[in-house]
Amino acid sequence: MSVTRAAITAVGHYTPPKVLSNFELEKLVDTNDEWIRTRTGISERRIMEHGATSDMAVLAVKNMAERFKIDLSEVEVVILATVTPDMFFPATAVLVGHKLGMKKAWGFDISAACSGFLYALATGAKFIESGANKKVLVIGADKMSAIIDYSDRNTCILFGDAAACVLLEPSEDPTYGLLDHRLYSDGAGGEFLHMKAGGSLNPASHETVDKKMHYIFQDGKNVFRLAVKGMADVSAEVMEQNGLKGDDVAWLVPHQANLRIIDATAERMGIDRSKVMINIDKYGNTTAATIPLCLSEWHASGQLRRGQNIVLAAFGAGYTWGAALVKWSIGTKA
Ligand code: COA
C-alpha cells in the first residue's frame, strides 16, 4: 500500500528590525546583561513596533514565496499557530489569507503556545496524508511584546516577536517528509503559565487592566523543571520509536525558551551542541515562531541537506509538548 507523506517544500521567516537588547532592559527593570545571558542564553530580541501578528506572518510568507517561487494562489489551507492573534476572531490565518489574496484557501488558528508550530505541522500533514489537499501553509507567528509587562523582570527578558512558515506538499518519495510525531498536553500545567484576563473567565474590565491581568503570568521554576523533562522525554521517545541514535540525527531543532533547557534536551538525546539549531541569543522566545524560524534561517545559510534526519521538539503553556521526526526534502539552497 502506498503511503503519502507531507514534505516541507519551502520555508520563510520575518523578524522585525527593531532590536531590544539586554542593556536596554537594564533601564526598564532590575536586571543585567550577564544574568540574562547566563540564566537564559538571550542577548537580544526583536520587537514589532507597528502592526500585528498577521503583518509579521504576511512578511514571512512573502519571504517564502520569493525564495521558492511559490504561487500563493495555489495554497489550499492556512494553519496559523499563535497565542497573540490580531483579535479573538476572526482567525489570524484567515486575515493572512486575505492580505495575501489567497482566494482558494480556507484556514484556522491553533492555540498551543510554544508547541503551536508542532501541533500545526502535525495537523497540516494530515490534510496531505489523507489526500484531501496538495498545498498546506503552516505558520508560527507571535507578537509577544503585545502581552508582556515591561516592568516584570521575570518575563520581559524572555520573549520576542517573529513569524516563520513552511509549505507542506505530498512527498515525491514516501521515505521523505514528516515521518513521525508525538504530541502531548496536560491542562494541570495551566496554572503555571497563562494570561489571566481577556477571555470568558475574566472578561476585560477596568479591574483586569488595573491588576495587570492581560500580561503573561509565569512560574518560571515550575515551567523550567517540566520543560526540561517534557522536551527531553518526548524527543528520546521519537528517536527510540524510529530506531535512531544521536549519530543518526543531523539536526535537533528545539523550541528556543532557555539555552539550559536546550542543552539538557540535547544531552539526553546524545546529540552534540554543533548539531543543535540555536538562535535564542538573537531572538529570545518567539513562542510559535521559534522552530520554523530556525529551519528557515538554517536553510537560507545552506546548512540543511536533503535526506537529513531532523528532530523538532517543543514545550509550552498548557502544558503542551511534543516532538517530530522529519527527513528533510529540500535539495538546494533557495
Ligand atoms: N534579572 C536578575 N535577577 C533575576 C531576574 C532577572 N531578570 N529574574 C529573576 N531574578 C532573580 C530572582 O529574583 C532570584 O533571586 P533570589 O534568589 O534573591 O530570590 C534569582 O534571580 C534566581 O531566580 P530564579 O527564578 O530561581 O531563576 P531561574 O534560574 O529559575 O531562571 C527563568 C528564571 C525564568 C530564566 C527560568 O526559570 C526559565 O527559563 N523558566 C522557563 C521559562 C520558559 O521556558 N518559558 C516559556 C515556556 S516554553
Short mmCIF file of C-alpha atoms and ligand atoms in Angstrom, two decimals:
data_model
loop_
_atom_site.label_atom_id
_atom_site.label_comp_id
_atom_site.label_asym_id
_atom_site.label_seq_id
_atom_site.Cartn_x
_atom_site.Cartn_y
_atom_site.Cartn_z
CA MET A 1 0.00 0.00 0.00
CA SER A 2 1.48 3.33 -0.96
CA VAL A 3 1.83 5.95 1.76
CA THR A 4 1.51 9.67 1.13
CA ARG A 5 3.72 11.75 3.39
CA ALA A 6 3.79 15.51 3.88
CA ALA A 7 7.10 17.10 2.91
CA ILE A 8 8.30 20.57 3.82
CA THR A 9 8.97 22.04 0.36
CA ALA A 10 9.55 25.71 1.25
CA VAL A 11 10.39 27.84 4.29
CA GLY A 12 10.28 31.56 5.10
CA HIS A 13 10.60 33.94 8.01
CA TYR A 14 10.31 37.52 9.20
CA THR A 15 11.93 39.20 12.20
CA PRO A 16 11.18 42.88 12.85
CA PRO A 17 14.19 45.22 12.55
CA LYS A 18 13.82 46.83 16.00
CA VAL A 19 16.27 45.22 18.45
CA LEU A 20 15.65 45.24 22.22
CA SER A 21 18.96 44.38 23.89
CA ASN A 22 19.62 43.19 27.43
CA PHE A 23 21.26 46.56 28.05
CA GLU A 24 18.05 48.38 27.13
CA LEU A 25 16.11 46.10 29.51
CA GLU A 26 18.55 47.10 32.28
CA LYS A 27 16.98 50.57 32.02
CA LEU A 28 13.44 49.19 32.45
CA VAL A 29 13.78 46.59 35.22
CA ASP A 30 16.25 45.50 37.90
CA THR A 31 18.27 43.07 35.77
CA ASN A 32 21.59 42.89 33.97
CA ASP A 33 23.03 41.56 30.75
CA GLU A 34 25.21 38.98 32.49
CA TRP A 35 22.30 37.48 34.49
CA ILE A 36 20.09 37.22 31.41
CA ARG A 37 22.80 35.66 29.24
CA THR A 38 23.96 33.11 31.81
CA ARG A 39 20.44 32.12 33.01
CA THR A 40 18.74 32.08 29.58
CA GLY A 41 21.26 32.42 26.70
CA ILE A 42 19.44 35.50 25.39
CA SER A 43 21.31 38.68 24.35
CA GLU A 44 18.60 40.49 22.43
CA ARG A 45 15.13 40.06 20.97
CA ARG A 46 13.12 41.75 18.19
CA ILE A 47 10.07 43.98 18.67
CA MET A 48 7.28 44.59 16.16
CA GLU A 49 6.74 48.32 16.73
CA HIS A 50 3.87 48.82 14.29
CA GLY A 51 1.42 46.21 13.08
CA ALA A 52 0.04 42.93 14.33
CA THR A 53 0.84 39.22 14.27
CA SER A 54 -0.80 38.87 10.84
CA ASP A 55 1.53 41.54 9.42
CA MET A 56 4.59 39.56 10.51
CA ALA A 57 3.05 36.36 9.16
CA VAL A 58 2.36 38.02 5.80
CA LEU A 59 6.00 39.12 5.54
CA ALA A 60 7.23 35.61 6.45
CA VAL A 61 5.01 34.06 3.76
CA LYS A 62 6.18 36.66 1.20
CA ASN A 63 9.78 35.80 2.07
CA MET A 64 8.99 32.12 1.41
CA ALA A 65 7.16 32.86 -1.84
CA GLU A 66 10.04 34.95 -3.16
CA ARG A 67 12.77 32.50 -2.18
CA PHE A 68 10.96 29.42 -3.51
CA LYS A 69 8.95 30.99 -6.36
CA ILE A 70 5.63 29.86 -4.85
CA ASP A 71 2.34 30.86 -6.42
CA LEU A 72 0.34 31.66 -3.28
CA SER A 73 -2.97 31.48 -5.16
CA GLU A 74 -2.48 27.69 -5.16
CA VAL A 75 -2.44 27.38 -1.34
CA GLU A 76 -5.48 25.42 -0.17
CA VAL A 77 -5.26 25.54 3.65
CA VAL A 78 -3.62 28.04 6.03
CA ILE A 79 -2.95 26.89 9.60
CA LEU A 80 -1.53 29.54 11.91
CA ALA A 81 -0.24 28.80 15.40
CA THR A 82 -0.26 31.75 17.80
CA VAL A 83 -1.17 32.93 21.29
CA THR A 84 -1.20 36.55 20.13
CA PRO A 85 -3.84 36.59 17.39
CA ASP A 86 -4.69 40.00 15.92
CA MET A 87 -8.10 39.64 17.59
CA PHE A 88 -10.10 36.86 19.28
CA PHE A 89 -11.89 36.48 15.99
CA PRO A 90 -11.72 36.26 13.06
CA ALA A 91 -8.81 33.83 13.00
CA THR A 92 -5.46 35.38 12.11
CA ALA A 93 -4.95 32.63 9.49
CA VAL A 94 -7.99 33.96 7.63
CA LEU A 95 -6.67 37.55 7.80
CA VAL A 96 -3.32 36.39 6.43
CA GLY A 97 -5.07 34.56 3.58
CA HIS A 98 -6.99 37.73 2.75
CA LYS A 99 -3.95 40.03 2.92
CA LEU A 100 -2.10 37.72 0.54
CA GLY A 101 -5.01 37.29 -1.86
CA MET A 102 -5.25 33.53 -1.32
CA LYS A 103 -8.75 33.23 -2.72
CA LYS A 104 -8.76 29.42 -2.80
CA ALA A 105 -7.58 28.88 0.77
CA TRP A 106 -9.52 28.28 3.98
CA GLY A 107 -7.79 28.45 7.33
CA PHE A 108 -7.84 28.45 11.10
CA ASP A 109 -5.67 29.19 14.13
CA ILE A 110 -4.17 26.75 16.61
CA SER A 111 -3.55 27.70 20.23
CA ALA A 112 -0.86 25.54 21.77
CA ALA A 113 1.61 28.25 22.85
CA CYS A 114 5.24 27.25 22.38
CA SER A 115 4.23 23.84 20.95
CA GLY A 116 1.89 25.57 18.49
CA PHE A 117 4.05 25.04 15.43
CA LEU A 118 4.39 21.29 16.08
CA TYR A 119 0.64 20.95 16.61
CA ALA A 120 0.01 22.92 13.38
CA LEU A 121 2.59 20.90 11.45
CA ALA A 122 1.05 17.59 12.55
CA THR A 123 -2.44 18.87 11.72
CA GLY A 124 -1.38 20.21 8.33
CA ALA A 125 0.32 16.92 7.48
CA LYS A 126 -2.99 15.07 7.97
CA PHE A 127 -4.59 17.07 5.13
CA ILE A 128 -1.75 15.98 2.83
CA GLU A 129 -1.55 12.37 4.08
CA SER A 130 -5.31 11.88 3.64
CA GLY A 131 -5.06 13.05 0.04
CA ALA A 132 -7.50 15.88 0.73
CA ASN A 133 -5.06 18.67 -0.12
CA LYS A 134 -1.81 19.28 -2.02
CA LYS A 135 -0.62 22.64 -0.62
CA VAL A 136 -0.93 23.46 3.08
CA LEU A 137 0.71 26.55 4.56
CA VAL A 138 1.75 26.21 8.23
CA ILE A 139 2.70 29.41 10.05
CA GLY A 140 4.04 30.07 13.56
CA ALA A 141 3.72 33.74 14.49
CA ASP A 142 3.69 35.64 17.77
CA LYS A 143 3.88 39.27 18.75
CA MET A 144 4.81 38.51 22.35
CA SER A 145 5.57 42.18 23.06
CA ALA A 146 1.78 42.73 22.94
CA ILE A 147 1.27 40.65 26.11
CA ILE A 148 4.47 41.38 28.03
CA ASP A 149 4.65 43.57 31.12
CA TYR A 150 7.89 45.50 30.64
CA SER A 151 8.05 46.14 34.38
CA ASP A 152 8.11 42.39 35.21
CA ARG A 153 11.70 41.13 35.10
CA ASN A 154 10.57 37.51 35.38
CA THR A 155 9.03 37.56 31.90
CA CYS A 156 10.09 40.63 29.90
CA ILE A 157 13.63 39.35 29.43
CA LEU A 158 12.49 36.11 27.80
CA PHE A 159 10.23 36.88 24.86
CA GLY A 160 10.42 38.48 21.41
CA ASP A 161 8.41 38.85 18.19
CA ALA A 162 8.76 36.86 14.94
CA ALA A 163 6.92 34.85 12.31
CA ALA A 164 8.01 31.91 10.17
CA CYS A 165 6.32 29.38 7.91
CA VAL A 166 6.63 26.17 5.93
CA LEU A 167 4.75 24.85 2.91
CA LEU A 168 3.62 21.21 3.04
CA GLU A 169 3.12 19.20 -0.15
CA PRO A 170 2.88 15.46 -0.87
CA SER A 171 6.39 14.00 -0.82
CA GLU A 172 7.52 12.56 -4.15
CA ASP A 173 9.49 9.94 -2.21
CA PRO A 174 7.45 8.49 0.70
CA THR A 175 10.60 7.94 2.77
CA TYR A 176 10.94 11.77 2.99
CA GLY A 177 8.87 14.31 4.90
CA LEU A 178 7.17 14.19 8.31
CA LEU A 179 7.91 10.59 9.34
CA ASP A 180 6.59 10.58 12.90
CA HIS A 181 5.40 12.79 15.72
CA ARG A 182 4.29 12.56 19.35
CA LEU A 183 2.19 15.30 20.90
CA TYR A 184 1.02 15.69 24.48
CA SER A 185 -0.97 18.09 26.64
CA ASP A 186 -1.79 18.35 30.33
CA GLY A 187 -4.13 21.11 31.48
CA ALA A 188 -2.85 20.76 35.05
CA GLY A 189 0.03 22.97 33.85
CA GLY A 190 -2.34 25.84 33.10
CA GLU A 191 -1.87 27.48 36.47
CA PHE A 192 1.87 27.95 35.95
CA LEU A 193 1.87 29.77 32.59
CA HIS A 194 -1.11 31.74 31.33
CA MET A 195 -2.76 35.09 30.66
CA LYS A 196 -5.46 35.60 33.28
CA ALA A 197 -7.86 38.04 31.61
CA GLY A 198 -9.45 38.89 28.30
CA GLY A 199 -11.20 35.54 27.89
CA SER A 200 -14.62 34.41 29.12
CA LEU A 201 -13.24 33.61 32.58
CA ASN A 202 -12.18 37.20 33.28
CA PRO A 203 -13.56 39.49 30.56
CA ALA A 204 -11.68 42.74 30.12
CA SER A 205 -12.64 45.39 32.69
CA HIS A 206 -11.00 48.33 34.45
CA GLU A 207 -10.18 45.92 37.25
CA THR A 208 -8.42 43.40 34.98
CA VAL A 209 -6.38 46.20 33.46
CA ASP A 210 -5.52 47.72 36.85
CA LYS A 211 -4.43 44.31 38.14
CA LYS A 212 -2.23 43.73 35.05
CA MET A 213 -4.15 40.58 34.16
CA HIS A 214 -3.65 41.00 30.40
CA TYR A 215 0.01 40.06 30.57
CA ILE A 216 1.83 36.74 30.70
CA PHE A 217 1.95 35.14 34.12
CA GLN A 218 4.69 32.56 34.61
CA ASP A 219 6.01 30.46 37.45
CA GLY A 220 9.42 30.14 35.80
CA LYS A 221 10.82 27.45 38.08
CA ASN A 222 7.91 25.05 37.54
CA VAL A 223 7.93 25.65 33.79
CA PHE A 224 11.68 25.14 33.65
CA ARG A 225 11.61 21.83 35.53
CA LEU A 226 8.81 20.35 33.42
CA ALA A 227 10.15 21.74 30.14
CA VAL A 228 13.50 20.02 30.67
CA LYS A 229 11.78 16.70 31.37
CA GLY A 230 8.99 17.02 28.79
CA MET A 231 11.14 18.04 25.85
CA ALA A 232 13.88 15.50 26.60
CA ASP A 233 11.43 12.62 27.20
CA VAL A 234 9.39 13.15 24.04
CA SER A 235 12.48 13.66 21.87
CA ALA A 236 14.00 10.46 23.20
CA GLU A 237 10.68 8.68 22.60
CA VAL A 238 10.57 9.72 18.94
CA MET A 239 14.18 8.61 18.45
CA GLU A 240 13.58 5.23 20.11
CA GLN A 241 10.37 4.62 18.15
CA ASN A 242 12.31 5.15 14.94
CA GLY A 243 15.45 3.28 15.97
CA LEU A 244 17.63 6.37 15.83
CA LYS A 245 20.78 7.06 17.83
CA GLY A 246 22.34 10.51 18.31
CA ASP A 247 24.65 9.97 15.32
CA ASP A 248 21.66 9.33 13.01
CA VAL A 249 20.22 12.77 13.69
CA ALA A 250 21.69 15.64 11.64
CA TRP A 251 19.90 18.44 13.49
CA LEU A 252 17.93 18.94 16.67
CA VAL A 253 15.58 21.91 16.30
CA PRO A 254 14.45 22.72 19.84
CA HIS A 255 11.94 25.36 20.86
CA GLN A 256 14.04 28.33 21.98
CA ALA A 257 12.87 29.10 25.53
CA ASN A 258 16.07 28.83 27.54
CA LEU A 259 19.54 27.67 26.49
CA ARG A 260 19.75 25.47 29.58
CA ILE A 261 16.56 23.61 28.54
CA ILE A 262 18.01 23.18 25.03
CA ASP A 263 21.32 21.83 26.37
CA ALA A 264 19.57 19.36 28.69
CA THR A 265 17.47 18.02 25.80
CA ALA A 266 20.49 17.62 23.50
CA GLU A 267 22.44 15.85 26.22
CA ARG A 268 19.63 13.37 26.89
CA MET A 269 19.41 12.64 23.14
CA GLY A 270 23.17 12.16 22.83
CA ILE A 271 23.38 14.98 20.28
CA ASP A 272 26.44 17.22 20.11
CA ARG A 273 25.89 21.00 20.53
CA SER A 274 27.24 21.52 16.98
CA LYS A 275 24.12 19.75 15.66
CA VAL A 276 21.61 21.83 17.63
CA MET A 277 19.98 24.83 15.98
CA ILE A 278 20.31 27.74 18.40
CA ASN A 279 19.34 31.35 17.71
CA ILE A 280 17.84 32.21 21.11
CA ASP A 281 20.71 34.67 21.64
CA LYS A 282 19.34 36.91 18.83
CA TYR A 283 15.57 36.47 19.19
CA GLY A 284 14.64 35.14 22.65
CA ASN A 285 11.49 33.05 22.87
CA THR A 286 9.21 33.88 19.94
CA THR A 287 6.68 31.19 21.02
CA ALA A 288 5.11 29.57 17.91
CA ALA A 289 7.76 31.01 15.59
CA THR A 290 10.94 29.54 17.09
CA ILE A 291 11.10 26.20 15.24
CA PRO A 292 10.19 27.37 11.71
CA LEU A 293 12.45 30.41 12.22
CA CYS A 294 15.39 28.06 12.86
CA LEU A 295 14.50 25.91 9.84
CA SER A 296 14.23 28.94 7.58
CA GLU A 297 17.47 30.57 8.78
CA TRP A 298 19.45 27.34 8.60
CA HIS A 299 18.16 26.65 5.11
CA ALA A 300 18.99 30.20 3.99
CA SER A 301 22.57 29.75 5.19
CA GLY A 302 22.88 26.49 3.24
CA GLN A 303 23.30 24.22 6.27
CA LEU A 304 20.39 21.85 5.61
CA ARG A 305 20.80 18.92 3.22
CA ARG A 306 18.20 16.75 1.52
CA GLY A 307 17.86 13.42 3.32
CA GLN A 308 18.98 14.66 6.74
CA ASN A 309 17.07 13.39 9.80
CA ILE A 310 15.82 16.35 11.80
CA VAL A 311 14.12 16.19 15.20
CA LEU A 312 11.86 19.10 16.16
CA ALA A 313 10.98 19.42 19.86
CA ALA A 314 8.89 21.85 21.90
CA PHE A 315 7.34 22.50 25.30
CA GLY A 316 4.89 25.26 26.20
CA ALA A 317 1.91 26.58 28.10
CA GLY A 318 -0.93 24.17 28.71
CA TYR A 319 1.22 22.31 29.33
CA THR A 320 1.71 21.19 25.74
CA TRP A 321 4.73 19.37 24.38
CA GLY A 322 5.87 17.19 21.54
CA ALA A 323 8.50 16.13 19.04
CA ALA A 324 8.54 15.33 15.34
CA LEU A 325 10.92 13.48 13.04
CA VAL A 326 11.38 14.97 9.58
CA LYS A 327 13.51 13.68 6.72
CA TRP A 328 14.48 16.94 5.03
CA SER A 329 13.16 17.21 1.47
CA ILE A 330 14.51 20.47 0.09
CA GLY A 331 17.59 19.93 -2.03
CA THR A 332 19.36 23.10 -2.92
CA LYS A 333 19.65 26.49 -1.34
CA ALA A 334 16.80 28.75 -2.46
N1 COA B 1 17.36 39.63 36.41
C1 COA B 1 18.06 39.49 37.56
N2 COA B 1 17.67 38.65 38.54
C2 COA B 1 16.54 37.97 38.36
C3 COA B 1 15.76 38.08 37.20
C4 COA B 1 16.22 38.97 36.21
N3 COA B 1 15.55 39.17 35.05
N4 COA B 1 14.70 37.28 37.29
C5 COA B 1 14.79 36.66 38.47
N5 COA B 1 15.91 37.08 39.13
C6 COA B 1 16.39 36.68 40.43
C7 COA B 1 15.30 36.08 41.29
O1 COA B 1 14.58 37.08 41.96
C8 COA B 1 16.08 35.21 42.22
O2 COA B 1 16.63 35.99 43.25
P1 COA B 1 16.64 35.45 44.77
O3 COA B 1 17.47 34.19 44.72
O4 COA B 1 17.25 36.57 45.51
O5 COA B 1 15.20 35.19 45.09
C9 COA B 1 17.24 34.71 41.36
O6 COA B 1 17.35 35.63 40.28
C10 COA B 1 17.02 33.33 40.79
O7 COA B 1 15.69 33.30 40.26
P2 COA B 1 15.07 32.03 39.66
O8 COA B 1 13.65 32.26 39.30
O9 COA B 1 15.42 30.86 40.54
O10 COA B 1 15.95 31.91 38.33
P3 COA B 1 15.99 30.71 37.34
O11 COA B 1 17.35 30.19 37.28
O12 COA B 1 14.85 29.76 37.58
O13 COA B 1 15.70 31.46 35.97
C11 COA B 1 13.97 31.75 34.36
C12 COA B 1 14.47 32.10 35.75
C13 COA B 1 12.64 32.44 34.12
C14 COA B 1 15.01 32.23 33.34
C15 COA B 1 13.83 30.21 34.26
O14 COA B 1 13.09 29.75 35.36
C16 COA B 1 13.19 29.75 33.00
O15 COA B 1 13.75 29.88 31.92
N6 COA B 1 11.99 29.14 33.08
C17 COA B 1 11.33 28.57 31.94
C18 COA B 1 10.82 29.66 31.08
C19 COA B 1 10.17 29.16 29.86
O16 COA B 1 10.65 28.26 29.23
N7 COA B 1 9.05 29.77 29.49
C20 COA B 1 8.36 29.58 28.27
C21 COA B 1 7.67 28.30 28.23
S1 COA B 1 8.19 27.44 26.87
#
